[in-house]
Short mmCIF file of C-alpha atoms in Angstrom, two decimals:
data_model
loop_
_atom_site.label_atom_id
_atom_site.label_comp_id
_atom_site.label_asym_id
_atom_site.label_seq_id
_atom_site.Cartn_x
_atom_site.Cartn_y
_atom_site.Cartn_z
CA LEU C 1 17.97 0.44 12.82
CA LEU C 2 15.47 1.57 15.46
CA ILE C 3 12.56 1.19 13.02
CA ASN C 4 13.77 -2.24 11.88
CA ALA C 5 14.15 -3.37 15.50
CA SER C 6 10.68 -2.10 16.37
CA MET C 7 9.13 -3.96 13.42
CA LEU C 8 10.79 -7.17 14.60
CA GLY C 9 9.46 -6.44 18.07
CA ILE C 10 5.92 -6.09 16.68
CA VAL C 11 6.15 -9.47 14.95
CA PHE C 12 7.51 -11.23 18.05
CA ALA C 13 5.21 -9.49 20.56
CA GLY C 14 3.08 -11.97 22.48
CA ASP C 15 0.97 -9.47 24.35
CA LEU C 16 -0.93 -6.29 23.52
CA ILE C 17 1.29 -4.03 25.68
CA SER C 18 4.54 -5.06 23.97
CA PHE C 19 2.84 -4.75 20.59
CA TYR C 20 1.77 -1.20 21.43
CA VAL C 21 5.22 -0.13 22.69
CA PHE C 22 6.99 -1.37 19.55
CA TRP C 23 4.21 0.09 17.37
CA GLU C 24 4.80 3.54 18.89
CA ILE C 25 8.59 3.28 18.47
CA MET C 26 8.05 2.42 14.80
CA SER C 27 5.59 5.30 14.32
CA TRP C 28 7.76 7.97 15.92
CA GLY C 29 10.90 6.73 14.17
CA THR C 30 9.03 6.94 10.87
CA PHE C 31 7.95 10.49 11.69
CA LEU C 32 11.57 11.55 12.22
CA LEU C 33 12.67 10.08 8.88
CA ILE C 34 9.76 11.53 6.90
CA SER C 35 10.47 14.97 8.42
CA TYR C 36 14.22 14.71 7.78
CA ASN C 37 14.40 17.41 5.10
CA ARG C 38 12.26 19.95 7.03
CA GLY C 39 9.98 22.40 5.20
CA PRO C 40 7.26 20.49 3.31
CA ALA C 41 8.71 17.26 4.71
CA LEU C 42 7.90 18.42 8.25
CA ALA C 43 4.29 19.11 7.22
CA ALA C 44 4.08 15.61 5.70
CA GLY C 45 5.57 14.14 8.87
CA LEU C 46 3.07 15.97 11.07
CA LYS C 47 0.18 14.71 8.94
CA TYR C 48 1.54 11.18 9.35
CA ILE C 49 2.04 11.36 13.11
CA ILE C 50 -1.38 12.92 13.73
CA MET C 51 -3.01 10.04 11.86
CA SER C 52 -0.78 7.57 13.73
CA ILE C 53 -1.78 9.05 17.10
CA ALA C 54 -5.44 8.67 16.13
CA GLY C 55 -4.75 5.03 15.26
CA SER C 56 -2.91 4.49 18.53
CA ALA C 57 -5.86 5.93 20.46
CA ALA C 58 -8.19 3.44 18.74
CA TYR C 59 -5.76 0.62 19.58
CA LEU C 60 -5.64 1.63 23.26
CA LEU C 61 -9.44 1.64 23.45
CA GLY C 62 -9.54 -1.86 22.01
CA MET C 63 -6.69 -3.08 24.20
CA PHE C 64 -8.17 -1.84 27.49
CA SER C 65 -11.60 -3.10 26.49
CA LEU C 66 -10.12 -6.58 26.04
CA TYR C 67 -8.30 -6.30 29.37
CA ALA C 68 -11.51 -5.25 31.12
CA SER C 69 -13.23 -8.35 29.73
CA TYR C 70 -10.47 -10.96 30.13
CA SER C 71 -8.06 -9.51 32.76
CA THR C 72 -5.03 -10.24 30.59
CA PHE C 73 -3.01 -8.63 27.81
CA ASN C 74 -1.67 -11.95 26.52
CA ILE C 75 -2.84 -12.47 22.93
CA ALA C 76 -2.98 -16.28 23.14
CA ASP C 77 -5.02 -16.20 26.36
CA ILE C 78 -7.51 -13.71 24.91
CA ALA C 79 -7.80 -15.72 21.68
CA ALA C 80 -8.63 -18.87 23.68
CA ARG C 81 -11.58 -17.19 25.41
CA ILE C 82 -12.86 -14.58 22.96
CA SER C 83 -15.14 -16.93 21.00
CA THR C 84 -17.75 -16.68 23.77
CA ALA C 85 -18.08 -12.90 23.35
CA SER C 86 -21.11 -11.34 21.67
CA SER C 87 -20.99 -10.45 17.98
CA GLY C 88 -21.46 -6.75 18.76
CA TYR C 89 -18.51 -6.72 21.14
CA LEU C 90 -16.25 -8.56 18.68
CA LEU C 91 -17.28 -6.23 15.87
CA SER C 92 -16.47 -3.15 17.98
CA ILE C 93 -13.01 -4.55 18.80
CA LEU C 94 -12.34 -5.33 15.13
CA ILE C 95 -13.47 -1.85 14.07
CA LEU C 96 -11.10 -0.21 16.58
CA PHE C 97 -8.18 -2.35 15.45
CA SER C 98 -9.13 -1.83 11.78
CA ILE C 99 -8.80 1.94 12.29
CA THR C 100 -5.31 1.45 13.76
CA PHE C 101 -4.07 -0.91 11.08
CA GLY C 102 -6.02 0.75 8.27
CA ILE C 103 -4.18 4.01 8.94
CA LYS C 104 -0.79 2.29 8.76
CA ASN C 105 -1.90 0.38 5.66
CA ALA C 106 -3.23 3.61 4.08
CA LEU C 107 -6.60 2.00 3.45
CA VAL C 108 -9.11 4.46 1.98
CA PRO C 109 -10.39 6.68 3.66
CA LEU C 110 -7.45 6.58 6.12
CA HIS C 111 -4.82 7.11 3.43
CA ILE C 112 -4.28 10.88 3.34
CA TRP C 113 -0.82 10.82 4.95
CA LEU C 114 0.87 8.47 2.47
CA PRO C 115 1.26 10.50 -0.79
CA ASP C 116 2.95 13.41 0.99
CA ALA C 117 5.06 11.09 3.13
CA HIS C 118 6.41 9.23 0.10
CA SER C 119 7.12 12.35 -1.94
CA GLU C 120 8.93 14.15 0.91
CA ALA C 121 10.80 11.26 2.54
CA PRO C 122 14.37 10.46 1.40
CA SER C 123 14.27 8.03 -1.55
CA PRO C 124 15.98 5.12 0.26
CA PHE C 125 13.44 5.38 3.06
CA SER C 126 10.55 5.58 0.56
CA ALA C 127 11.52 2.08 -0.56
CA VAL C 128 11.41 0.86 3.06
CA LEU C 129 8.19 2.77 3.76
CA SER C 130 6.33 1.22 0.83
CA GLY C 131 8.02 -2.17 0.80
CA ILE C 132 7.99 -3.03 4.49
CA LEU C 133 6.66 -0.43 6.92
CA ILE C 134 3.09 -0.01 5.66
CA LYS C 135 2.86 -3.82 5.53
CA MET C 136 2.85 -3.82 9.33
CA GLY C 137 -0.76 -2.72 9.00
CA THR C 138 -1.45 -5.88 7.01
CA TYR C 139 0.23 -7.92 9.74
CA GLY C 140 -2.05 -6.20 12.24
CA PHE C 141 -5.14 -7.12 10.21
CA VAL C 142 -4.06 -10.77 10.05
CA LEU C 143 -3.26 -10.79 13.78
CA SER C 144 -6.58 -9.29 14.83
CA MET C 145 -8.76 -11.24 12.38
CA TYR C 146 -7.23 -14.71 12.28
CA VAL C 147 -5.20 -14.98 15.51
CA LEU C 148 -7.09 -12.90 18.07
CA VAL C 149 -10.68 -13.47 16.87
CA GLY C 150 -10.14 -16.59 14.79
CA LEU C 151 -11.44 -17.76 11.42
CA LYS C 152 -14.42 -19.71 12.79
CA THR C 153 -15.63 -16.88 15.02
CA LEU C 154 -15.00 -14.29 12.31
CA SER C 155 -17.20 -16.16 9.84
CA HIS C 156 -20.22 -15.62 12.12
CA LEU C 157 -19.85 -11.83 12.34
CA GLY C 158 -22.75 -10.80 10.12
CA HIS C 159 -24.14 -12.33 6.96
CA GLY C 160 -23.94 -11.36 3.29
CA ILE C 161 -23.31 -7.70 2.62
CA LEU C 162 -23.43 -6.94 6.36
CA SER C 163 -20.59 -9.33 7.25
CA PHE C 164 -17.23 -8.00 8.40
CA HIS C 165 -15.54 -9.86 5.52
CA PHE C 166 -17.67 -8.15 2.88
CA ILE C 167 -17.43 -4.64 4.37
CA LEU C 168 -13.63 -4.90 4.53
CA ALA C 169 -13.60 -6.27 0.96
CA ILE C 170 -15.65 -3.28 -0.27
CA LEU C 171 -13.24 -0.85 1.42
CA SER C 172 -10.39 -2.74 -0.26
CA ALA C 173 -12.09 -2.45 -3.66
CA ILE C 174 -12.46 1.32 -3.18
CA THR C 175 -8.79 1.42 -2.16
CA ILE C 176 -7.89 -0.28 -5.44
CA LEU C 177 -10.04 1.84 -7.71
CA ILE C 178 -9.72 5.49 -6.64
CA PRO C 179 -5.94 5.73 -5.99
CA THR C 180 -5.22 3.95 -9.27
CA PHE C 181 -6.74 6.76 -11.32
CA ILE C 182 -5.39 9.48 -9.05
CA ALA C 183 -1.94 8.00 -9.79
CA LEU C 184 -2.54 8.60 -13.51
CA MET C 185 -2.86 12.35 -12.86
CA GLN C 186 0.45 12.76 -11.01
CA ASP C 187 3.55 14.27 -12.61
CA ASP C 188 5.91 13.47 -9.72
CA ALA C 189 7.26 9.92 -10.13
CA LYS C 190 7.29 9.27 -6.38
CA ARG C 191 3.71 10.48 -5.98
CA VAL C 192 2.66 8.09 -8.77
CA LEU C 193 4.29 5.25 -6.84
CA ALA C 194 2.80 6.48 -3.56
CA TRP C 195 -0.75 6.34 -4.90
CA SER C 196 0.13 3.02 -6.50
CA SER C 197 1.16 1.67 -3.08
CA ILE C 198 -2.27 2.55 -1.69
CA ALA C 199 -3.97 0.74 -4.58
CA GLN C 200 -1.79 -2.36 -4.24
CA VAL C 201 -2.55 -2.53 -0.51
CA GLY C 202 -6.17 -2.78 -1.62
CA TYR C 203 -5.35 -6.03 -3.45
CA ILE C 204 -3.60 -7.41 -0.36
CA ILE C 205 -6.45 -6.65 2.03
CA LEU C 206 -9.03 -7.80 -0.54
CA GLY C 207 -7.44 -11.25 -0.69
CA ILE C 208 -7.19 -11.49 3.09
CA ALA C 209 -10.71 -10.14 3.68
CA ILE C 210 -12.44 -12.77 1.50
CA GLY C 211 -11.67 -15.39 4.14
CA THR C 212 -10.85 -18.36 1.87
CA SER C 213 -7.67 -20.43 1.53
CA LEU C 214 -7.02 -19.21 -2.01
CA GLY C 215 -7.76 -15.58 -1.11
CA PHE C 216 -5.51 -15.67 1.94
CA ALA C 217 -2.69 -17.19 -0.13
CA GLY C 218 -3.14 -14.56 -2.85
CA GLY C 219 -3.27 -11.67 -0.38
CA MET C 220 -0.23 -12.79 1.60
CA PHE C 221 1.74 -13.58 -1.57
CA HIS C 222 0.93 -10.11 -2.91
CA PHE C 223 2.02 -8.78 0.49
CA LEU C 224 5.45 -10.30 -0.17
CA ASN C 225 5.53 -9.42 -3.86
CA HIS C 226 4.63 -5.77 -3.38
CA ALA C 227 7.53 -5.45 -0.95
CA SER C 228 9.89 -6.53 -3.75
CA PHE C 229 8.66 -4.81 -6.92
CA LYS C 230 7.54 -1.56 -5.27
CA ALA C 231 10.83 -1.20 -3.35
CA LEU C 232 12.57 -1.86 -6.68
CA LEU C 233 10.61 0.91 -8.43
CA PHE C 234 11.26 3.41 -5.65
CA MET C 235 14.97 2.59 -5.82
CA ALA C 236 14.97 3.05 -9.61
CA VAL C 237 13.21 6.43 -9.35
CA GLY C 238 15.60 7.38 -6.54
CA ALA C 239 18.59 6.47 -8.74
CA VAL C 240 17.25 8.65 -11.56
CA GLU C 241 16.68 11.53 -9.14
CA TYR C 242 20.19 11.03 -7.73
CA ARG C 243 21.72 11.46 -11.21
CA THR C 244 19.36 14.08 -12.70
CA GLY C 245 18.20 16.01 -9.63
CA THR C 246 14.53 15.69 -10.57
CA ARG C 247 11.64 13.24 -10.63
CA ASP C 248 9.32 15.47 -12.68
CA LEU C 249 7.84 13.26 -15.40
CA ASN C 250 7.27 16.28 -17.67
CA SER C 251 10.97 17.17 -17.83
CA LEU C 252 12.64 13.75 -18.02
CA GLY C 253 12.94 11.43 -21.01
CA GLY C 254 15.49 9.35 -22.91
CA ILE C 255 17.33 8.33 -19.73
CA ILE C 256 17.60 4.77 -21.08
CA LYS C 257 20.52 6.03 -23.18
CA ARG C 258 22.48 6.92 -20.05
CA MET C 259 21.07 4.51 -17.43
CA PRO C 260 20.26 1.23 -19.25
CA LEU C 261 20.59 -1.00 -16.18
CA THR C 262 18.25 1.22 -14.18
CA PHE C 263 15.75 0.99 -17.04
CA ALA C 264 16.02 -2.81 -17.12
CA VAL C 265 15.31 -3.21 -13.40
CA ALA C 266 12.53 -0.59 -13.54
CA LEU C 267 10.96 -2.55 -16.41
CA ILE C 268 11.03 -5.75 -14.35
CA GLY C 269 9.51 -3.91 -11.39
CA ALA C 270 6.77 -2.43 -13.57
CA LEU C 271 5.97 -5.84 -15.08
CA GLY C 272 5.67 -7.27 -11.57
CA LEU C 273 3.42 -4.37 -10.59
CA ILE C 274 0.96 -4.93 -13.44
CA GLY C 275 1.05 -8.72 -12.99
CA PHE C 276 2.78 -9.74 -16.24
CA PRO C 277 3.32 -13.51 -16.68
CA LEU C 278 6.62 -14.84 -15.29
CA THR C 279 6.69 -12.20 -12.56
CA ASN C 280 5.60 -12.68 -8.97
CA GLY C 281 2.79 -10.14 -9.33
CA PHE C 282 1.09 -12.33 -11.93
CA VAL C 283 0.81 -15.28 -9.56
CA SER C 284 -0.57 -13.35 -6.58
CA LYS C 285 -3.09 -11.44 -8.70
CA TRP C 286 -4.15 -14.65 -10.43
CA LEU C 287 -4.91 -16.18 -7.03
CA ILE C 288 -6.96 -13.13 -6.01
CA TYR C 289 -8.87 -13.05 -9.31
CA LYS C 290 -9.64 -16.76 -9.07
CA THR C 291 -10.85 -16.35 -5.49
CA LEU C 292 -13.29 -13.63 -6.55
CA VAL C 293 -14.55 -15.62 -9.55
CA LEU C 294 -15.07 -18.79 -7.49
CA GLY C 295 -16.76 -16.75 -4.77
CA LYS C 296 -19.18 -15.33 -7.34
CA ASP C 297 -18.30 -11.72 -6.55
CA PRO C 298 -18.57 -10.11 -10.02
CA PHE C 299 -18.35 -6.54 -8.71
CA LEU C 300 -15.17 -7.17 -6.74
CA ALA C 301 -13.67 -9.17 -9.63
CA PHE C 302 -14.42 -6.33 -12.06
CA VAL C 303 -12.88 -3.74 -9.72
CA ALA C 304 -9.74 -5.85 -9.33
CA LEU C 305 -9.38 -6.24 -13.11
CA PHE C 306 -10.22 -2.59 -13.78
CA GLY C 307 -7.60 -1.57 -11.24
CA THR C 308 -5.03 -3.65 -13.11
CA TRP C 309 -5.89 -1.88 -16.38
CA GLY C 310 -5.26 1.43 -14.65
CA THR C 311 -2.03 0.04 -13.22
CA ILE C 312 -0.82 -0.74 -16.73
CA LEU C 313 -1.44 2.89 -17.73
CA TYR C 314 0.51 4.54 -14.92
CA ALA C 315 3.30 1.94 -14.99
CA TYR C 316 3.75 2.68 -18.70
CA LYS C 317 3.69 6.41 -17.96
CA ILE C 318 6.59 6.11 -15.52
CA LEU C 319 8.71 3.99 -17.89
CA HIS C 320 7.83 6.09 -20.93
CA ASN C 321 8.31 9.55 -19.44
CA ILE C 322 11.56 8.77 -17.64
CA PHE C 323 13.34 6.44 -20.04
CA MET C 324 11.82 6.77 -23.53
CA GLY C 325 11.76 9.56 -26.07
CA GLN C 326 14.33 12.29 -26.53
CA LEU C 327 17.12 12.83 -24.05
CA PRO C 328 16.96 16.48 -22.92
CA GLU C 329 20.15 18.47 -23.39
CA ASP C 330 20.37 19.02 -19.63
CA TYR C 331 20.86 15.30 -19.05
CA LYS C 332 23.26 14.37 -21.83
CA ASP C 333 26.09 13.90 -19.31
CA VAL C 334 24.08 11.74 -16.89
CA ARG C 335 25.77 8.48 -15.89
CA GLU C 336 24.49 5.13 -14.66
CA ALA C 337 23.67 4.78 -10.97
CA PRO C 338 26.59 3.81 -8.71
CA PHE C 339 27.18 0.15 -7.89
CA SER C 340 25.85 0.59 -4.34
CA MET C 341 22.46 1.46 -5.89
CA GLN C 342 22.62 -1.12 -8.68
CA LEU C 343 23.23 -4.15 -6.44
CA PRO C 344 20.00 -4.02 -4.36
CA MET C 345 17.96 -3.28 -7.49
CA VAL C 346 19.41 -6.32 -9.28
CA ILE C 347 18.74 -8.55 -6.24
CA LEU C 348 15.11 -7.40 -6.08
CA SER C 349 14.75 -7.94 -9.84
CA ILE C 350 15.90 -11.54 -9.43
CA ILE C 351 13.33 -12.04 -6.65
CA VAL C 352 10.53 -10.66 -8.85
CA ILE C 353 11.34 -13.15 -11.61
CA LEU C 354 12.29 -16.09 -9.36
CA PHE C 355 9.01 -16.04 -7.42
CA GLY C 356 7.16 -15.58 -10.72
CA ILE C 357 8.62 -18.79 -12.17
CA LEU C 358 8.87 -20.76 -8.90
CA PRO C 359 5.96 -19.45 -6.79
CA GLY C 360 5.84 -22.64 -4.75
CA ILE C 361 8.85 -21.48 -2.71
CA PRO C 362 6.93 -18.79 -0.77
CA LEU C 363 3.47 -20.34 -1.29
CA LYS C 364 4.37 -23.45 0.70
CA ILE C 365 5.23 -21.26 3.70
CA ILE C 366 2.09 -19.14 3.22
CA ASN C 367 -0.03 -22.30 2.94
CA SER C 368 1.33 -23.65 6.23
CA ILE C 369 0.53 -20.31 7.92
CA GLY C 370 -3.00 -20.43 6.52
CA VAL C 371 -3.51 -23.99 7.77
CA SER C 372 -2.44 -22.89 11.27
CA PHE C 373 -5.24 -20.27 11.12
CA GLY C 374 -7.81 -22.90 10.17
CA PHE C 375 -7.83 -22.51 6.38
CA LYS C 376 -8.08 -25.55 4.13
CA SER C 377 -4.71 -26.76 2.86
CA LEU C 378 -3.89 -26.02 -0.79
CA ALA C 379 -2.18 -28.43 -3.20
CA VAL C 380 1.00 -26.39 -3.64
CA ASN C 381 3.95 -27.50 -5.75
CA ILE C 382 7.09 -25.71 -6.87
CA TRP C 383 5.37 -24.47 -10.07
CA GLY C 384 2.10 -23.26 -8.55
CA ILE C 385 -1.20 -24.58 -7.20
CA ALA C 386 -3.36 -27.47 -8.41
CA SER C 387 -7.13 -27.45 -7.85
CA ASP C 388 -10.34 -28.96 -9.18
CA THR C 389 -11.29 -25.71 -10.90
CA GLY C 390 -8.03 -25.21 -12.76
CA ALA C 391 -4.34 -25.30 -11.97
CA LEU C 392 -1.68 -22.61 -12.01
CA ASN C 393 1.46 -24.06 -13.60
CA THR C 394 4.16 -21.50 -14.31
CA ILE C 395 6.29 -23.91 -16.36
CA ASN C 396 3.50 -24.00 -18.96
CA ILE C 397 3.25 -20.20 -18.87
CA PHE C 398 7.04 -19.92 -19.20
CA SER C 399 7.02 -22.22 -22.23
CA ALA C 400 4.16 -20.31 -23.90
CA VAL C 401 5.81 -16.93 -23.35
CA LEU C 402 9.18 -18.20 -24.58
CA VAL C 403 7.67 -19.64 -27.77
CA SER C 404 5.76 -16.38 -28.38
CA TRP C 405 8.93 -14.33 -28.01
CA VAL C 406 10.82 -16.60 -30.41
CA ILE C 407 8.04 -16.33 -33.03
CA VAL C 408 7.93 -12.54 -32.74
CA TRP C 409 11.73 -12.34 -33.01
CA LEU C 410 11.77 -14.56 -36.12
CA ILE C 411 9.05 -12.45 -37.78
CA PHE C 412 10.97 -9.29 -36.94
CA LYS C 413 14.22 -10.66 -38.40
CA ALA C 414 12.48 -11.98 -41.52
CA ALA C 415 10.71 -8.69 -42.27
CA PRO C 416 12.42 -6.29 -44.69
CA SER C 417 14.49 -3.57 -43.06
CA SER C 418 12.60 -0.33 -42.57
CA LEU C 419 13.95 3.12 -43.34
CA ARG C 420 15.85 4.51 -40.38
CA VAL C 421 14.47 7.88 -39.28
CA GLU C 422 16.25 10.23 -36.94
CA GLN C 423 14.52 10.44 -33.59
CA ASP C 424 14.10 14.21 -33.82
CA ASN C 425 12.36 13.96 -37.20
CA ASN C 426 10.24 11.04 -36.03
CA TYR C 427 8.80 12.70 -32.95
CA ALA C 428 8.65 16.24 -34.32
CA ALA C 429 6.96 15.09 -37.56
CA GLY C 430 9.68 16.75 -39.60
CA SER C 431 9.08 20.22 -38.14
CA TYR C 432 11.89 22.33 -36.81
CA ILE C 433 11.80 22.72 -33.03
CA PRO C 434 14.74 23.73 -30.86
CA LYS C 435 16.26 20.64 -29.25
CA GLU C 436 15.69 21.91 -25.72
CA ARG C 437 11.93 21.78 -26.44
CA TYR C 438 11.99 18.21 -27.78
CA GLN C 439 9.98 16.54 -25.01
CA TYR C 440 6.77 15.00 -26.26
CA THR C 441 6.15 13.16 -22.98
CA ALA C 442 4.99 16.33 -21.20
CA ASN C 443 1.40 16.24 -19.93
CA PHE C 444 1.11 12.53 -20.72
CA TYR C 445 -2.50 11.22 -20.72
CA ALA C 446 -3.84 14.79 -20.98
CA PRO C 447 -7.09 13.60 -22.65
CA ILE C 448 -7.67 11.20 -19.74
CA TYR C 449 -7.00 14.06 -17.31
CA ARG C 450 -9.80 16.07 -18.87
CA ILE C 451 -12.23 13.15 -18.54
CA ILE C 452 -11.53 11.93 -15.01
CA LYS C 453 -10.37 15.10 -13.23
CA PRO C 454 -13.90 16.54 -12.75
CA CYS C 455 -14.98 13.18 -11.30
CA LEU C 456 -12.15 12.91 -8.78
CA VAL C 457 -13.25 15.38 -6.15
CA ASP C 458 -11.19 14.55 -3.06
CA VAL C 459 -14.12 14.11 -0.70
CA VAL C 460 -11.88 12.49 1.91
CA GLU C 461 -9.45 15.42 1.95
CA ILE C 462 -12.36 17.86 2.24
CA PHE C 463 -13.78 15.85 5.16
CA TYR C 464 -10.48 15.96 7.02
CA MET C 465 -10.10 19.69 6.38
CA VAL C 466 -13.59 20.38 7.75
CA ALA C 467 -12.91 18.16 10.78
CA ALA C 468 -9.58 19.90 11.43
CA ARG C 469 -11.24 23.31 11.21
CA ALA C 470 -13.98 22.22 13.64
CA ILE C 471 -11.44 20.88 16.13
CA ARG C 472 -9.44 24.09 15.91
CA GLU C 473 -12.54 26.19 16.60
CA LEU C 474 -13.44 23.94 19.55
CA CYS C 475 -9.94 24.34 20.98
CA ASP C 476 -10.11 28.13 20.53
CA TRP C 477 -13.43 28.16 22.40
CA THR C 478 -12.22 25.99 25.29
CA ARG C 479 -9.12 28.17 25.61
CA ARG C 480 -11.34 30.95 26.95
CA ILE C 481 -11.90 29.16 30.27
CA TYR C 482 -8.20 29.56 31.09
CA THR C 483 -8.42 33.15 32.36
CA GLY C 484 -5.36 33.06 34.60
CA GLU C 485 -7.45 34.17 37.60
CA LEU C 486 -7.41 32.05 40.78
CA GLY C 487 -11.07 32.75 41.53
CA SER C 488 -12.15 31.25 38.20
CA TYR C 489 -10.21 28.03 38.81
CA VAL C 490 -11.65 27.68 42.34
CA MET C 491 -15.14 28.05 40.86
CA TYR C 492 -14.40 25.32 38.27
CA ILE C 493 -13.17 22.97 41.02
CA MET C 494 -16.25 23.57 43.15
CA PHE C 495 -18.53 23.05 40.15
CA PHE C 496 -17.01 19.68 39.23
CA LEU C 497 -17.03 18.55 42.89
CA VAL C 498 -20.77 19.24 43.00
CA VAL C 499 -21.24 17.29 39.76
CA LEU C 500 -19.24 14.31 41.06
CA ILE C 501 -21.09 14.26 44.40
CA THR C 502 -24.43 14.42 42.60
CA ILE C 503 -23.48 11.53 40.35
CA LYS C 504 -22.26 9.48 43.33
CA LEU C 505 -25.46 10.12 45.30
CA GLY C 506 -27.53 9.29 42.26
CA PHE C 507 -25.85 5.88 41.86
CA ASN C 508 -26.29 5.12 45.56
CA ILE C 509 -29.99 5.97 45.42
CA TRP C 510 -30.37 3.75 42.32
#
């Protein structure tokens, strides 16, 4: 409740001080929930709060810099006068705020806290963490870029590859690409989804960073969509863990036989994640792709598409390793998730499909927000968006998909019946293996592991480890000045008094 209240406070804050207070309440409340289970969870929580404190320090620097320039903390008052500031000053403010919000958004290279936080936090909170809480960073980006600085002023901050828009877009592309393929190498279902959350945030910020009406609509719609399908997937994985006691993808399998409803909602969530037609993820990704194509950004467009291909691979891995294949003997008595878990998953599934078929419902609101920021209005209708370069009409997509399914079903029914083979014989190729060893999903994508693992050296993690070691050595060195002797402290005081007097005299002479 405290975290939810603080997030509402952030959204309704009209000044930088209130924003900061609610931001800190949210951060410390999140730390307590991540650390709830102690042990490794406490280490994950400490990593999160250290990064959050660093982000808060950057925010305070930006906030007091703005106050020193405009003598007010009111966001509207600052926004009305900030357009006269120099480009260098505006860029420094945006960089400071980008550090703050990039940490909360888990934007690469500020992402290191998120995988551990997701894997160690309680499953219900993981859904909130991915679906809502990290989105506050996106809200911060929108607030600082399009409310505080403004679209017109922002467009003049640099040109070409040196513009703020392009630099943020490149960071977003990196955030899409690297975490996507790290997700493929995970065997913990929640860690797969954690790395996936980082990658999907890349799509959101990419759309927002481009600075066009279509890009803003795509980014903000994906902001909303990710909250639905990723929360749904975390809930589904949490339900499986609740019934089986594990989320290890190498030991699960065949759970569809015992938890069919959980499989159905997880399938819908996965389809939304990859952007399958008739899901909300398809519409938002289509808008982002179209923005990049129209903007003639082939590199960014390729990265976005390549990231989606990787998303298909790890989404299939989760569905396949948890629900398909043989049901291990240890889980033959597993039951469906309780109704209290089923209800929110079903509601989120409906949202994923509803906004995929009727995207105009949220897009009309997003379009009005974009217009208030100075973006050109889009021709939005209940079925999608019309434009000179091609329209998105989900009723046509729905009809095409429905006809395709009917044709495939008719072909399947018309084909001669195939010989039924027992599942054990099918997957074991007729060889005798004890049933407890029937799990062919173990080490899924092992050939891909061997190819990409040598290339995925965690340079960011190494950098943070080196920095932490350097800070620790610096602290150990400075600790030596605290001798506990009164004479030493008197000497320090006298020394700094001399320094201050010298500086004062120097300024007076100047």
